[in-house]
Amino acid sequence: AVVSTQSTGDKVPYLLTWCRYSFFTFLYPIGVSGELLTIYSILPIITATGLFSLSLPNKWNVSFNYPIFLMLYMAGYVPYLPKLYMHMLKQRSKMLGKAAADGEKKAN
């Protein structure tokens, strides 16, 4: 339905716009928590098996420690999660404010 309204140039129904910009408020933290808990739970197995890690010496002369990479990835959420979430909240107020104003213009 959304694709057909966009291809004809019609406005997207307000309810769909509201759902798009409102459900993230609880779905985004749930998704991030699930991702971080999954990574945290698999760390002991990856560390014990050396999965996806590359140690020296090898023909490329490069070392890569996947568990450390995953820990740095998890730590990266600390500074960036609030920034991303606040950006999404700003987008929500911008888009829902615009959609509400468009609805008021149609009513008048």
Short mmCIF file of N, CA and C in Angstrom, two decimals:
data_model
loop_
_atom_site.label_atom_id
_atom_site.label_comp_id
_atom_site.label_asym_id
_atom_site.label_seq_id
_atom_site.Cartn_x
_atom_site.Cartn_y
_atom_site.Cartn_z
N ALA A 1 0.82 -1.19 0.00
CA ALA A 1 0.00 0.00 0.00
C ALA A 1 0.87 1.25 0.00
N VAL A 2 1.94 1.22 0.78
CA VAL A 2 2.81 2.39 0.86
C VAL A 2 3.50 2.62 -0.47
N VAL A 3 3.94 1.55 -1.13
CA VAL A 3 4.63 1.69 -2.41
C VAL A 3 3.69 2.29 -3.44
N SER A 4 2.45 1.81 -3.47
CA SER A 4 1.52 2.32 -4.47
C SER A 4 1.17 3.79 -4.21
N THR A 5 1.06 4.20 -2.96
CA THR A 5 0.75 5.61 -2.69
C THR A 5 1.95 6.49 -3.03
N GLN A 6 3.16 5.97 -2.83
CA GLN A 6 4.34 6.77 -3.17
C GLN A 6 4.52 6.88 -4.68
N SER A 7 4.20 5.83 -5.40
CA SER A 7 4.40 5.87 -6.85
C SER A 7 3.38 6.77 -7.54
N THR A 8 2.20 6.92 -6.95
CA THR A 8 1.20 7.80 -7.55
C THR A 8 1.33 9.23 -7.06
N GLY A 9 2.20 9.47 -6.11
CA GLY A 9 2.41 10.82 -5.61
C GLY A 9 1.47 11.19 -4.47
N ASP A 10 0.61 10.26 -4.03
CA ASP A 10 -0.30 10.53 -2.92
C ASP A 10 0.47 10.57 -1.61
N LYS A 11 -0.14 11.18 -0.62
CA LYS A 11 0.46 11.23 0.72
C LYS A 11 0.35 9.87 1.39
N VAL A 12 1.34 9.55 2.21
CA VAL A 12 1.29 8.33 3.01
C VAL A 12 0.31 8.58 4.16
N PRO A 13 -0.54 7.63 4.47
CA PRO A 13 -1.49 7.83 5.56
C PRO A 13 -0.76 8.18 6.87
N TYR A 14 -1.37 9.07 7.63
CA TYR A 14 -0.75 9.55 8.87
C TYR A 14 -0.45 8.40 9.82
N LEU A 15 -1.35 7.42 9.90
CA LEU A 15 -1.13 6.30 10.82
C LEU A 15 0.17 5.56 10.49
N LEU A 16 0.45 5.34 9.21
CA LEU A 16 1.71 4.68 8.83
C LEU A 16 2.92 5.55 9.18
N THR A 17 2.79 6.84 8.95
CA THR A 17 3.89 7.75 9.31
C THR A 17 4.12 7.73 10.81
N TRP A 18 3.03 7.77 11.57
CA TRP A 18 3.15 7.74 13.03
C TRP A 18 3.79 6.44 13.49
N CYS A 19 3.37 5.31 12.92
CA CYS A 19 3.97 4.02 13.30
C CYS A 19 5.45 3.99 12.99
N ARG A 20 5.82 4.49 11.82
CA ARG A 20 7.22 4.48 11.40
C ARG A 20 8.10 5.27 12.36
N TYR A 21 7.62 6.42 12.78
CA TYR A 21 8.44 7.29 13.61
C TYR A 21 8.18 7.16 15.11
N SER A 22 7.31 6.23 15.52
CA SER A 22 7.03 6.05 16.94
C SER A 22 7.47 4.70 17.48
N PHE A 23 7.34 3.64 16.68
CA PHE A 23 7.66 2.31 17.17
C PHE A 23 9.13 2.14 17.49
N PHE A 24 9.99 2.94 16.87
CA PHE A 24 11.41 2.81 17.14
C PHE A 24 11.73 3.12 18.61
N THR A 25 10.88 3.91 19.28
CA THR A 25 11.18 4.31 20.65
C THR A 25 11.37 3.11 21.58
N PHE A 26 10.67 2.02 21.29
CA PHE A 26 10.89 0.82 22.10
C PHE A 26 11.55 -0.31 21.31
N LEU A 27 11.38 -0.33 19.98
CA LEU A 27 12.00 -1.40 19.19
C LEU A 27 13.51 -1.24 19.06
N TYR A 28 13.99 0.00 18.94
CA TYR A 28 15.43 0.23 18.79
C TYR A 28 16.21 -0.24 20.02
N PRO A 29 15.81 0.15 21.25
CA PRO A 29 16.54 -0.38 22.41
C PRO A 29 16.45 -1.90 22.55
N ILE A 30 15.31 -2.48 22.18
CA ILE A 30 15.18 -3.94 22.24
C ILE A 30 16.15 -4.59 21.26
N GLY A 31 16.25 -4.04 20.05
CA GLY A 31 17.16 -4.59 19.05
C GLY A 31 18.61 -4.48 19.45
N VAL A 32 18.99 -3.32 19.98
CA VAL A 32 20.38 -3.12 20.42
C VAL A 32 20.69 -4.05 21.58
N SER A 33 19.77 -4.17 22.53
CA SER A 33 20.00 -5.08 23.66
C SER A 33 20.16 -6.51 23.19
N GLY A 34 19.31 -6.93 22.26
CA GLY A 34 19.42 -8.29 21.73
C GLY A 34 20.74 -8.53 21.03
N GLU A 35 21.18 -7.54 20.26
CA GLU A 35 22.47 -7.67 19.56
C GLU A 35 23.63 -7.78 20.55
N LEU A 36 23.63 -6.89 21.54
CA LEU A 36 24.73 -6.89 22.51
C LEU A 36 24.72 -8.15 23.38
N LEU A 37 23.55 -8.60 23.79
CA LEU A 37 23.48 -9.83 24.59
C LEU A 37 23.91 -11.05 23.78
N THR A 38 23.57 -11.07 22.51
CA THR A 38 24.00 -12.19 21.66
C THR A 38 25.52 -12.21 21.52
N ILE A 39 26.10 -11.06 21.27
CA ILE A 39 27.57 -10.98 21.15
C ILE A 39 28.21 -11.38 22.47
N TYR A 40 27.70 -10.86 23.58
CA TYR A 40 28.26 -11.16 24.90
C TYR A 40 28.18 -12.66 25.20
N SER A 41 27.08 -13.29 24.83
CA SER A 41 26.91 -14.71 25.14
C SER A 41 27.82 -15.60 24.30
N ILE A 42 28.20 -15.16 23.12
CA ILE A 42 29.03 -15.99 22.24
C ILE A 42 30.53 -15.74 22.45
N LEU A 43 30.89 -14.67 23.18
CA LEU A 43 32.31 -14.36 23.39
C LEU A 43 33.13 -15.51 23.99
N PRO A 44 32.66 -16.21 25.02
CA PRO A 44 33.47 -17.32 25.55
C PRO A 44 33.75 -18.42 24.52
N ILE A 45 32.79 -18.71 23.69
CA ILE A 45 32.97 -19.76 22.67
C ILE A 45 33.97 -19.30 21.61
N ILE A 46 33.81 -18.06 21.17
CA ILE A 46 34.72 -17.54 20.15
C ILE A 46 36.15 -17.45 20.69
N THR A 47 36.28 -17.04 21.94
CA THR A 47 37.61 -16.95 22.56
C THR A 47 38.25 -18.34 22.69
N ALA A 48 37.48 -19.32 23.12
CA ALA A 48 38.02 -20.68 23.32
C ALA A 48 38.39 -21.35 22.00
N THR A 49 37.61 -21.12 20.96
CA THR A 49 37.86 -21.81 19.70
C THR A 49 38.76 -21.03 18.74
N GLY A 50 38.90 -19.73 18.97
CA GLY A 50 39.69 -18.90 18.07
C GLY A 50 38.99 -18.65 16.74
N LEU A 51 37.66 -18.79 16.75
CA LEU A 51 36.86 -18.62 15.54
C LEU A 51 37.04 -17.22 14.96
N PHE A 52 37.28 -17.13 13.66
CA PHE A 52 37.46 -15.89 12.91
C PHE A 52 38.67 -15.07 13.34
N SER A 53 39.55 -15.65 14.13
CA SER A 53 40.78 -14.97 14.53
C SER A 53 41.94 -15.46 13.68
N LEU A 54 42.91 -14.62 13.52
CA LEU A 54 44.09 -14.95 12.73
C LEU A 54 45.31 -14.60 13.57
N SER A 55 46.15 -15.60 13.82
CA SER A 55 47.32 -15.34 14.66
C SER A 55 48.60 -15.44 13.83
N LEU A 56 49.62 -14.82 14.35
CA LEU A 56 50.93 -14.86 13.69
C LEU A 56 51.65 -16.13 14.08
N PRO A 57 52.53 -16.66 13.34
CA PRO A 57 52.92 -16.26 11.99
C PRO A 57 51.97 -16.85 10.96
N ASN A 58 51.78 -16.11 9.89
CA ASN A 58 51.02 -16.58 8.73
C ASN A 58 51.59 -15.93 7.48
N LYS A 59 51.12 -16.34 6.33
CA LYS A 59 51.73 -15.85 5.09
C LYS A 59 51.44 -14.38 4.82
N TRP A 60 50.41 -13.81 5.47
CA TRP A 60 50.10 -12.39 5.27
C TRP A 60 50.78 -11.49 6.32
N ASN A 61 51.33 -12.10 7.36
CA ASN A 61 51.98 -11.37 8.45
C ASN A 61 51.04 -10.37 9.11
N VAL A 62 49.81 -10.82 9.32
CA VAL A 62 48.77 -10.00 9.92
C VAL A 62 48.11 -10.78 11.04
N SER A 63 47.76 -10.07 12.10
CA SER A 63 47.07 -10.70 13.22
C SER A 63 45.71 -10.03 13.42
N PHE A 64 44.70 -10.84 13.71
CA PHE A 64 43.36 -10.31 13.97
C PHE A 64 42.74 -11.13 15.08
N ASN A 65 42.31 -10.45 16.14
CA ASN A 65 41.68 -11.10 17.28
C ASN A 65 40.20 -10.74 17.28
N TYR A 66 39.37 -11.66 16.84
CA TYR A 66 37.94 -11.41 16.71
C TYR A 66 37.26 -11.09 18.04
N PRO A 67 37.57 -11.77 19.15
CA PRO A 67 36.94 -11.40 20.42
C PRO A 67 37.22 -9.95 20.83
N ILE A 68 38.44 -9.48 20.60
CA ILE A 68 38.74 -8.09 20.93
C ILE A 68 37.96 -7.15 20.02
N PHE A 69 37.86 -7.50 18.74
CA PHE A 69 37.05 -6.70 17.81
C PHE A 69 35.60 -6.60 18.30
N LEU A 70 35.03 -7.73 18.73
CA LEU A 70 33.65 -7.72 19.21
C LEU A 70 33.50 -6.89 20.48
N MET A 71 34.48 -6.95 21.36
CA MET A 71 34.42 -6.13 22.58
C MET A 71 34.50 -4.64 22.24
N LEU A 72 35.33 -4.28 21.30
CA LEU A 72 35.40 -2.88 20.86
C LEU A 72 34.10 -2.46 20.17
N TYR A 73 33.53 -3.35 19.41
CA TYR A 73 32.24 -3.09 18.76
C TYR A 73 31.16 -2.82 19.81
N MET A 74 31.13 -3.66 20.85
CA MET A 74 30.15 -3.47 21.92
C MET A 74 30.40 -2.16 22.66
N ALA A 75 31.65 -1.84 22.91
CA ALA A 75 31.98 -0.59 23.60
C ALA A 75 31.62 0.62 22.75
N GLY A 76 31.61 0.46 21.44
CA GLY A 76 31.25 1.55 20.54
C GLY A 76 29.82 2.02 20.70
N TYR A 77 28.97 1.16 21.23
CA TYR A 77 27.58 1.56 21.45
C TYR A 77 27.46 2.61 22.55
N VAL A 78 28.38 2.64 23.48
CA VAL A 78 28.29 3.57 24.61
C VAL A 78 28.24 5.02 24.13
N PRO A 79 29.17 5.49 23.30
CA PRO A 79 29.07 6.89 22.88
C PRO A 79 28.05 7.14 21.76
N TYR A 80 27.80 6.13 20.92
CA TYR A 80 26.99 6.39 19.73
C TYR A 80 25.50 6.09 19.88
N LEU A 81 25.12 5.20 20.79
CA LEU A 81 23.70 4.89 20.96
C LEU A 81 22.88 6.12 21.33
N PRO A 82 23.29 6.91 22.33
CA PRO A 82 22.49 8.11 22.64
C PRO A 82 22.43 9.09 21.48
N LYS A 83 23.53 9.24 20.76
CA LYS A 83 23.55 10.17 19.62
C LYS A 83 22.57 9.71 18.54
N LEU A 84 22.60 8.43 18.20
CA LEU A 84 21.70 7.90 17.18
C LEU A 84 20.24 7.98 17.63
N TYR A 85 19.99 7.67 18.88
CA TYR A 85 18.63 7.69 19.40
C TYR A 85 18.08 9.11 19.41
N MET A 86 18.89 10.08 19.83
CA MET A 86 18.45 11.48 19.84
C MET A 86 18.20 11.98 18.42
N HIS A 87 19.01 11.55 17.47
CA HIS A 87 18.78 11.93 16.08
C HIS A 87 17.43 11.40 15.60
N MET A 88 17.14 10.17 15.98
CA MET A 88 15.86 9.58 15.57
C MET A 88 14.69 10.30 16.24
N LEU A 89 14.86 10.74 17.48
CA LEU A 89 13.80 11.50 18.14
C LEU A 89 13.57 12.85 17.46
N LYS A 90 14.65 13.48 17.02
CA LYS A 90 14.52 14.75 16.29
C LYS A 90 13.80 14.53 14.97
N GLN A 91 14.16 13.46 14.28
CA GLN A 91 13.48 13.13 13.02
C GLN A 91 12.00 12.88 13.26
N ARG A 92 11.69 12.22 14.38
CA ARG A 92 10.29 11.94 14.71
C ARG A 92 9.52 13.22 14.91
N SER A 93 10.06 14.16 15.70
CA SER A 93 9.33 15.40 15.93
C SER A 93 9.22 16.22 14.65
N LYS A 94 10.24 16.17 13.83
CA LYS A 94 10.20 16.89 12.55
C LYS A 94 9.13 16.32 11.63
N MET A 95 9.11 15.01 11.48
CA MET A 95 8.18 14.37 10.54
C MET A 95 6.75 14.36 11.07
N LEU A 96 6.56 14.08 12.35
CA LEU A 96 5.21 14.04 12.88
C LEU A 96 4.64 15.45 13.01
N GLY A 97 5.48 16.42 13.30
CA GLY A 97 5.01 17.81 13.32
C GLY A 97 4.57 18.25 11.94
N LYS A 98 5.31 17.86 10.92
CA LYS A 98 4.99 18.19 9.54
C LYS A 98 3.71 17.48 9.10
N ALA A 99 3.58 16.22 9.47
CA ALA A 99 2.40 15.45 9.09
C ALA A 99 1.16 16.00 9.79
N ALA A 100 1.30 16.40 11.04
CA ALA A 100 0.16 16.98 11.76
C ALA A 100 -0.23 18.31 11.15
N ALA A 101 0.75 19.12 10.76
CA ALA A 101 0.46 20.41 10.13
C ALA A 101 -0.22 20.21 8.78
N ASP A 102 0.20 19.20 8.02
CA ASP A 102 -0.44 18.91 6.74
C ASP A 102 -1.89 18.48 6.94
N GLY A 103 -2.13 17.70 7.99
CA GLY A 103 -3.49 17.27 8.30
C GLY A 103 -4.39 18.42 8.68
N GLU A 104 -3.85 19.40 9.43
CA GLU A 104 -4.62 20.58 9.79
C GLU A 104 -4.93 21.43 8.58
N LYS A 105 -3.99 21.54 7.64
CA LYS A 105 -4.22 22.31 6.42
C LYS A 105 -5.34 21.69 5.59
N LYS A 106 -5.37 20.35 5.53
CA LYS A 106 -6.42 19.66 4.77
C LYS A 106 -7.77 19.88 5.42
N ALA A 107 -7.82 19.90 6.75
CA ALA A 107 -9.09 20.06 7.46
C ALA A 107 -9.67 21.45 7.26
N ASN A 108 -8.81 22.44 7.10
CA ASN A 108 -9.27 23.83 6.91
C ASN A 108 -9.61 24.07 5.53
#
